[in-house]
Amino acid sequence: PALLNDNQLQPLFTEIHQCAWQEEVKLLENFHFRKINQLLQDMEKGSAGFDVIYFDAFAPNKQPELWTYELLEKVTSFLKAGGVWVTYSAMGQMKRDLKAIGLTVETLPGPPGKAEMVRAVKQ
């Protein structure tokens, strides 16, 4: 909220960070949120049906096991058609992999402190 200069967002920000794991929470009329406390590697491919995945893994040189083609394919299988996958990484190989998986990929300006981010949409 402070970075966006909007203190009205503080209750929502707090609720997102304090809500229970594994439970869907209705934060706004059209915004339901669920935090899952599980390794990606342990999730079943295609099992979730998410509208949005915010992929906040550490950089590929810190957690290379989370940036393989196989894991990206698995994670994006959790998206519904039209679902959006976003990350702050802008690694070229990742973008090529997402395109090969069949997503539409675009590089966008990043938020404060990040030069770029990537948005990929499942068709």
PDB file of N, CA, C and O in Angstrom, residues 15-62:
ATOM      1  N   GLU A  15      -5.095  -8.743   5.091  1.00  0.00           N
ATOM      2  CA  GLU A  15      -5.904  -9.962   5.000  1.00  0.00           C
ATOM      3  C   GLU A  15      -5.247 -11.018   4.119  1.00  0.00           C
ATOM      4  O   GLU A  15      -5.244 -12.204   4.452  1.00  0.00           O
ATOM      5  N   ILE A  16      -4.666 -10.610   3.007  1.00  0.00           N
ATOM      6  CA  ILE A  16      -3.974 -11.550   2.125  1.00  0.00           C
ATOM      7  C   ILE A  16      -2.852 -12.250   2.874  1.00  0.00           C
ATOM      8  O   ILE A  16      -2.666 -13.458   2.759  1.00  0.00           O
ATOM      9  N   HIS A  17      -2.114 -11.507   3.662  1.00  0.00           N
ATOM     10  CA  HIS A  17      -0.961 -12.075   4.354  1.00  0.00           C
ATOM     11  C   HIS A  17      -1.330 -12.832   5.628  1.00  0.00           C
ATOM     12  O   HIS A  17      -0.535 -13.638   6.110  1.00  0.00           O
ATOM     13  N   GLN A  18      -2.513 -12.605   6.157  1.00  0.00           N
ATOM     14  CA  GLN A  18      -2.901 -13.281   7.396  1.00  0.00           C
ATOM     15  C   GLN A  18      -3.949 -14.363   7.202  1.00  0.00           C
ATOM     16  O   GLN A  18      -4.258 -15.091   8.137  1.00  0.00           O
ATOM     17  N   CYS A  19      -4.497 -14.526   6.013  1.00  0.00           N
ATOM     18  CA  CYS A  19      -5.538 -15.533   5.808  1.00  0.00           C
ATOM     19  C   CYS A  19      -4.947 -16.945   5.937  1.00  0.00           C
ATOM     20  O   CYS A  19      -3.746 -17.155   5.767  1.00  0.00           O
ATOM     21  N   ALA A  20      -5.805 -17.887   6.238  1.00  0.00           N
ATOM     22  CA  ALA A  20      -5.387 -19.267   6.468  1.00  0.00           C
ATOM     23  C   ALA A  20      -4.908 -19.920   5.180  1.00  0.00           C
ATOM     24  O   ALA A  20      -5.379 -19.599   4.086  1.00  0.00           O
ATOM     25  N   TRP A  21      -3.981 -20.847   5.325  1.00  0.00           N
ATOM     26  CA  TRP A  21      -3.509 -21.647   4.196  1.00  0.00           C
ATOM     27  C   TRP A  21      -4.580 -22.652   3.797  1.00  0.00           C
ATOM     28  O   TRP A  21      -5.363 -23.099   4.636  1.00  0.00           O
ATOM     29  N   GLN A  22      -4.602 -23.015   2.524  1.00  0.00           N
ATOM     30  CA  GLN A  22      -5.438 -24.075   1.978  1.00  0.00           C
ATOM     31  C   GLN A  22      -6.920 -23.722   1.934  1.00  0.00           C
ATOM     32  O   GLN A  22      -7.730 -24.571   1.590  1.00  0.00           O
ATOM     33  N   GLU A  23      -7.324 -22.529   2.298  1.00  0.00           N
ATOM     34  CA  GLU A  23      -8.734 -22.147   2.311  1.00  0.00           C
ATOM     35  C   GLU A  23      -8.965 -20.987   1.340  1.00  0.00           C
ATOM     36  O   GLU A  23      -8.199 -20.033   1.318  1.00  0.00           O
ATOM     37  N   GLU A  24     -10.030 -21.083   0.556  1.00  0.00           N
ATOM     38  CA  GLU A  24     -10.376 -19.978  -0.332  1.00  0.00           C
ATOM     39  C   GLU A  24     -11.026 -18.874   0.479  1.00  0.00           C
ATOM     40  O   GLU A  24     -11.921 -19.112   1.278  1.00  0.00           O
ATOM     41  N   VAL A  25     -10.554 -17.647   0.263  1.00  0.00           N
ATOM     42  CA  VAL A  25     -11.052 -16.481   0.984  1.00  0.00           C
ATOM     43  C   VAL A  25     -11.603 -15.498  -0.046  1.00  0.00           C
ATOM     44  O   VAL A  25     -10.939 -15.205  -1.042  1.00  0.00           O
ATOM     45  N   LYS A  26     -12.792 -15.004   0.180  1.00  0.00           N
ATOM     46  CA  LYS A  26     -13.375 -13.993  -0.702  1.00  0.00           C
ATOM     47  C   LYS A  26     -12.916 -12.625  -0.196  1.00  0.00           C
ATOM     48  O   LYS A  26     -13.356 -12.158   0.855  1.00  0.00           O
ATOM     49  N   LEU A  27     -12.009 -12.012  -0.939  1.00  0.00           N
ATOM     50  CA  LEU A  27     -11.459 -10.721  -0.530  1.00  0.00           C
ATOM     51  C   LEU A  27     -12.277  -9.551  -1.070  1.00  0.00           C
ATOM     52  O   LEU A  27     -12.418  -8.530  -0.410  1.00  0.00           O
ATOM     53  N   LEU A  28     -12.784  -9.704  -2.287  1.00  0.00           N
ATOM     54  CA  LEU A  28     -13.644  -8.711  -2.924  1.00  0.00           C
ATOM     55  C   LEU A  28     -14.727  -9.469  -3.676  1.00  0.00           C
ATOM     56  O   LEU A  28     -14.661 -10.687  -3.818  1.00  0.00           O
ATOM     57  N   GLU A  29     -15.698  -8.781  -4.192  1.00  0.00           N
ATOM     58  CA  GLU A  29     -16.806  -9.429  -4.895  1.00  0.00           C
ATOM     59  C   GLU A  29     -16.324 -10.382  -5.986  1.00  0.00           C
ATOM     60  O   GLU A  29     -16.819 -11.478  -6.124  1.00  0.00           O
ATOM     61  N   ASN A  30     -15.343  -9.956  -6.758  1.00  0.00           N
ATOM     62  CA  ASN A  30     -14.846 -10.770  -7.871  1.00  0.00           C
ATOM     63  C   ASN A  30     -13.413 -11.245  -7.652  1.00  0.00           C
ATOM     64  O   ASN A  30     -12.689 -11.502  -8.619  1.00  0.00           O
ATOM     65  N   PHE A  31     -12.988 -11.356  -6.395  1.00  0.00           N
ATOM     66  CA  PHE A  31     -11.611 -11.755  -6.121  1.00  0.00           C
ATOM     67  C   PHE A  31     -11.571 -12.742  -4.961  1.00  0.00           C
ATOM     68  O   PHE A  31     -11.771 -12.381  -3.815  1.00  0.00           O
ATOM     69  N   HIS A  32     -11.341 -13.988  -5.339  1.00  0.00           N
ATOM     70  CA  HIS A  32     -11.191 -15.053  -4.353  1.00  0.00           C
ATOM     71  C   HIS A  32      -9.714 -15.444  -4.331  1.00  0.00           C
ATOM     72  O   HIS A  32      -9.069 -15.506  -5.384  1.00  0.00           O
ATOM     73  N   PHE A  33      -9.197 -15.737  -3.158  1.00  0.00           N
ATOM     74  CA  PHE A  33      -7.760 -15.949  -2.972  1.00  0.00           C
ATOM     75  C   PHE A  33      -7.542 -17.228  -2.170  1.00  0.00           C
ATOM     76  O   PHE A  33      -8.256 -17.499  -1.205  1.00  0.00           O
ATOM     77  N   ARG A  34      -6.548 -18.019  -2.612  1.00  0.00           N
ATOM     78  CA  ARG A  34      -6.205 -19.232  -1.861  1.00  0.00           C
ATOM     79  C   ARG A  34      -4.695 -19.385  -1.849  1.00  0.00           C
ATOM     80  O   ARG A  34      -4.051 -19.409  -2.891  1.00  0.00           O
ATOM     81  N   LYS A  35      -4.129 -19.457  -0.649  1.00  0.00           N
ATOM     82  CA  LYS A  35      -2.706 -19.739  -0.489  1.00  0.00           C
ATOM     83  C   LYS A  35      -2.560 -21.244  -0.309  1.00  0.00           C
ATOM     84  O   LYS A  35      -3.275 -21.850   0.482  1.00  0.00           O
ATOM     85  N   ILE A  36      -1.634 -21.829  -1.044  1.00  0.00           N
ATOM     86  CA  ILE A  36      -1.415 -23.267  -0.959  1.00  0.00           C
ATOM     87  C   ILE A  36      -0.018 -23.512  -0.413  1.00  0.00           C
ATOM     88  O   ILE A  36       0.966 -23.042  -0.990  1.00  0.00           O
ATOM     89  N   ASN A  37       0.056 -24.236   0.681  1.00  0.00           N
ATOM     90  CA  ASN A  37       1.331 -24.551   1.319  1.00  0.00           C
ATOM     91  C   ASN A  37       1.749 -25.949   0.872  1.00  0.00           C
ATOM     92  O   ASN A  37       1.481 -26.937   1.557  1.00  0.00           O
ATOM     93  N   GLN A  38       2.358 -26.014  -0.311  1.00  0.00           N
ATOM     94  CA  GLN A  38       2.723 -27.299  -0.902  1.00  0.00           C
ATOM     95  C   GLN A  38       3.824 -27.061  -1.926  1.00  0.00           C
ATOM     96  O   GLN A  38       3.832 -26.039  -2.613  1.00  0.00           O
ATOM     97  N   LEU A  39       4.743 -27.987  -2.037  1.00  0.00           N
ATOM     98  CA  LEU A  39       5.758 -27.884  -3.072  1.00  0.00           C
ATOM     99  C   LEU A  39       5.121 -28.005  -4.451  1.00  0.00           C
ATOM    100  O   LEU A  39       4.232 -28.846  -4.654  1.00  0.00           O
ATOM    101  N   LEU A  40       5.564 -27.190  -5.381  1.00  0.00           N
ATOM    102  CA  LEU A  40       5.054 -27.297  -6.749  1.00  0.00           C
ATOM    103  C   LEU A  40       5.281 -28.689  -7.310  1.00  0.00           C
ATOM    104  O   LEU A  40       4.443 -29.234  -8.013  1.00  0.00           O
ATOM    105  N   GLN A  41       6.426 -29.254  -6.973  1.00  0.00           N
ATOM    106  CA  GLN A  41       6.769 -30.570  -7.483  1.00  0.00           C
ATOM    107  C   GLN A  41       5.778 -31.641  -7.019  1.00  0.00           C
ATOM    108  O   GLN A  41       5.625 -32.669  -7.671  1.00  0.00           O
ATOM    109  N   ASP A  42       5.081 -31.392  -5.909  1.00  0.00           N
ATOM    110  CA  ASP A  42       4.130 -32.366  -5.362  1.00  0.00           C
ATOM    111  C   ASP A  42       2.697 -32.165  -5.858  1.00  0.00           C
ATOM    112  O   ASP A  42       1.832 -32.997  -5.599  1.00  0.00           O
ATOM    113  N   MET A  43       2.432 -31.073  -6.541  1.00  0.00           N
ATOM    114  CA  MET A  43       1.087 -30.839  -7.060  1.00  0.00           C
ATOM    115  C   MET A  43       0.879 -31.674  -8.322  1.00  0.00           C
ATOM    116  O   MET A  43       1.816 -31.887  -9.089  1.00  0.00           O
ATOM    117  N   GLU A  44      -0.343 -32.138  -8.511  1.00  0.00           N
ATOM    118  CA  GLU A  44      -0.655 -32.928  -9.700  1.00  0.00           C
ATOM    119  C   GLU A  44      -0.869 -32.003 -10.894  1.00  0.00           C
ATOM    120  O   GLU A  44      -1.574 -31.003 -10.795  1.00  0.00           O
ATOM    121  N   LYS A  45      -0.299 -32.375 -12.016  1.00  0.00           N
ATOM    122  CA  LYS A  45      -0.395 -31.569 -13.232  1.00  0.00           C
ATOM    123  C   LYS A  45      -1.859 -31.347 -13.619  1.00  0.00           C
ATOM    124  O   LYS A  45      -2.650 -32.269 -13.630  1.00  0.00           O
ATOM    125  N   GLY A  46      -2.188 -30.089 -13.912  1.00  0.00           N
ATOM    126  CA  GLY A  46      -3.523 -29.744 -14.373  1.00  0.00           C
ATOM    127  C   GLY A  46      -4.602 -29.781 -13.318  1.00  0.00           C
ATOM    128  O   GLY A  46      -5.775 -29.737 -13.631  1.00  0.00           O
ATOM    129  N   SER A  47      -4.217 -29.798 -12.037  1.00  0.00           N
ATOM    130  CA  SER A  47      -5.193 -30.059 -10.987  1.00  0.00           C
ATOM    131  C   SER A  47      -5.896 -28.837 -10.413  1.00  0.00           C
ATOM    132  O   SER A  47      -6.905 -28.981  -9.747  1.00  0.00           O
ATOM    133  N   ALA A  48      -5.404 -27.636 -10.631  1.00  0.00           N
ATOM    134  CA  ALA A  48      -5.889 -26.523  -9.830  1.00  0.00           C
ATOM    135  C   ALA A  48      -6.951 -25.645 -10.478  1.00  0.00           C
ATOM    136  O   ALA A  48      -7.919 -25.295  -9.833  1.00  0.00           O
ATOM    137  N   GLY A  49      -6.794 -25.259 -11.723  1.00  0.00           N
ATOM    138  CA  GLY A  49      -7.770 -24.397 -12.365  1.00  0.00           C
ATOM    139  C   GLY A  49      -7.740 -22.960 -11.883  1.00  0.00           C
ATOM    140  O   GLY A  49      -8.765 -22.397 -11.534  1.00  0.00           O
ATOM    141  N   PHE A  50      -6.562 -22.345 -11.882  1.00  0.00           N
ATOM    142  CA  PHE A  50      -6.407 -20.975 -11.403  1.00  0.00           C
ATOM    143  C   PHE A  50      -6.606 -19.968 -12.525  1.00  0.00           C
ATOM    144  O   PHE A  50      -6.309 -20.233 -13.685  1.00  0.00           O
ATOM    145  N   ASP A  51      -7.055 -18.773 -12.151  1.00  0.00           N
ATOM    146  CA  ASP A  51      -7.156 -17.651 -13.081  1.00  0.00           C
ATOM    147  C   ASP A  51      -5.814 -16.931 -13.193  1.00  0.00           C
ATOM    148  O   ASP A  51      -5.469 -16.420 -14.245  1.00  0.00           O
ATOM    149  N   VAL A  52      -5.075 -16.866 -12.077  1.00  0.00           N
ATOM    150  CA  VAL A  52      -3.800 -16.148 -12.035  1.00  0.00           C
ATOM    151  C   VAL A  52      -2.805 -16.953 -11.202  1.00  0.00           C
ATOM    152  O   VAL A  52      -3.160 -17.476 -10.146  1.00  0.00           O
ATOM    153  N   ILE A  53      -1.582 -17.027 -11.692  1.00  0.00           N
ATOM    154  CA  ILE A  53      -0.476 -17.581 -10.902  1.00  0.00           C
ATOM    155  C   ILE A  53       0.615 -16.527 -10.875  1.00  0.00           C
ATOM    156  O   ILE A  53       1.108 -16.094 -11.918  1.00  0.00           O
ATOM    157  N   TYR A  54       0.966 -16.099  -9.670  1.00  0.00           N
ATOM    158  CA  TYR A  54       2.080 -15.187  -9.473  1.00  0.00           C
ATOM    159  C   TYR A  54       3.270 -16.053  -9.092  1.00  0.00           C
ATOM    160  O   TYR A  54       3.327 -16.595  -7.998  1.00  0.00           O
ATOM    161  N   PHE A  55       4.192 -16.234 -10.015  1.00  0.00           N
ATOM    162  CA  PHE A  55       5.331 -17.128  -9.832  1.00  0.00           C
ATOM    163  C   PHE A  55       6.481 -16.339  -9.226  1.00  0.00           C
ATOM    164  O   PHE A  55       7.218 -15.655  -9.923  1.00  0.00           O
ATOM    165  N   ASP A  56       6.620 -16.447  -7.918  1.00  0.00           N
ATOM    166  CA  ASP A  56       7.589 -15.651  -7.174  1.00  0.00           C
ATOM    167  C   ASP A  56       8.755 -16.507  -6.686  1.00  0.00           C
ATOM    168  O   ASP A  56       9.187 -16.399  -5.553  1.00  0.00           O
ATOM    169  N   ALA A  57       9.248 -17.365  -7.566  1.00  0.00           N
ATOM    170  CA  ALA A  57      10.419 -18.168  -7.223  1.00  0.00           C
ATOM    171  C   ALA A  57      11.654 -17.276  -7.222  1.00  0.00           C
ATOM    172  O   ALA A  57      11.672 -16.224  -7.856  1.00  0.00           O
ATOM    173  N   PHE A  58      12.686 -17.707  -6.500  1.00  0.00           N
ATOM    174  CA  PHE A  58      13.946 -16.977  -6.560  1.00  0.00           C
ATOM    175  C   PHE A  58      14.531 -17.099  -7.962  1.00  0.00           C
ATOM    176  O   PHE A  58      14.102 -17.926  -8.758  1.00  0.00           O
ATOM    177  N   ALA A  59      15.506 -16.302  -8.258  1.00  0.00           N
ATOM    178  CA  ALA A  59      16.115 -16.259  -9.597  1.00  0.00           C
ATOM    179  C   ALA A  59      16.564 -17.644 -10.052  1.00  0.00           C
ATOM    180  O   ALA A  59      16.906 -18.492  -9.235  1.00  0.00           O
ATOM    181  N   PRO A  60      16.569 -17.859 -11.361  1.00  0.00           N
ATOM    182  CA  PRO A  60      16.976 -19.153 -11.905  1.00  0.00           C
ATOM    183  C   PRO A  60      18.356 -19.618 -11.439  1.00  0.00           C
ATOM    184  O   PRO A  60      18.581 -20.815 -11.291  1.00  0.00           O
ATOM    185  N   ASN A  61      19.263 -18.688 -11.164  1.00  0.00           N
ATOM    186  CA  ASN A  61      20.581 -19.114 -10.676  1.00  0.00           C
ATOM    187  C   ASN A  61      20.549 -19.491  -9.194  1.00  0.00           C
ATOM    188  O   ASN A  61      21.490 -20.101  -8.693  1.00  0.00           O
ATOM    189  N   LYS A  62      19.484 -19.168  -8.480  1.00  0.00           N
ATOM    190  CA  LYS A  62      19.336 -19.528  -7.063  1.00  0.00           C
ATOM    191  C   LYS A  62      18.489 -20.788  -6.879  1.00  0.00           C
ATOM    192  O   LYS A  62      18.710 -21.568  -5.964  1.00  0.00           O
TER     193      LYS A  62
END
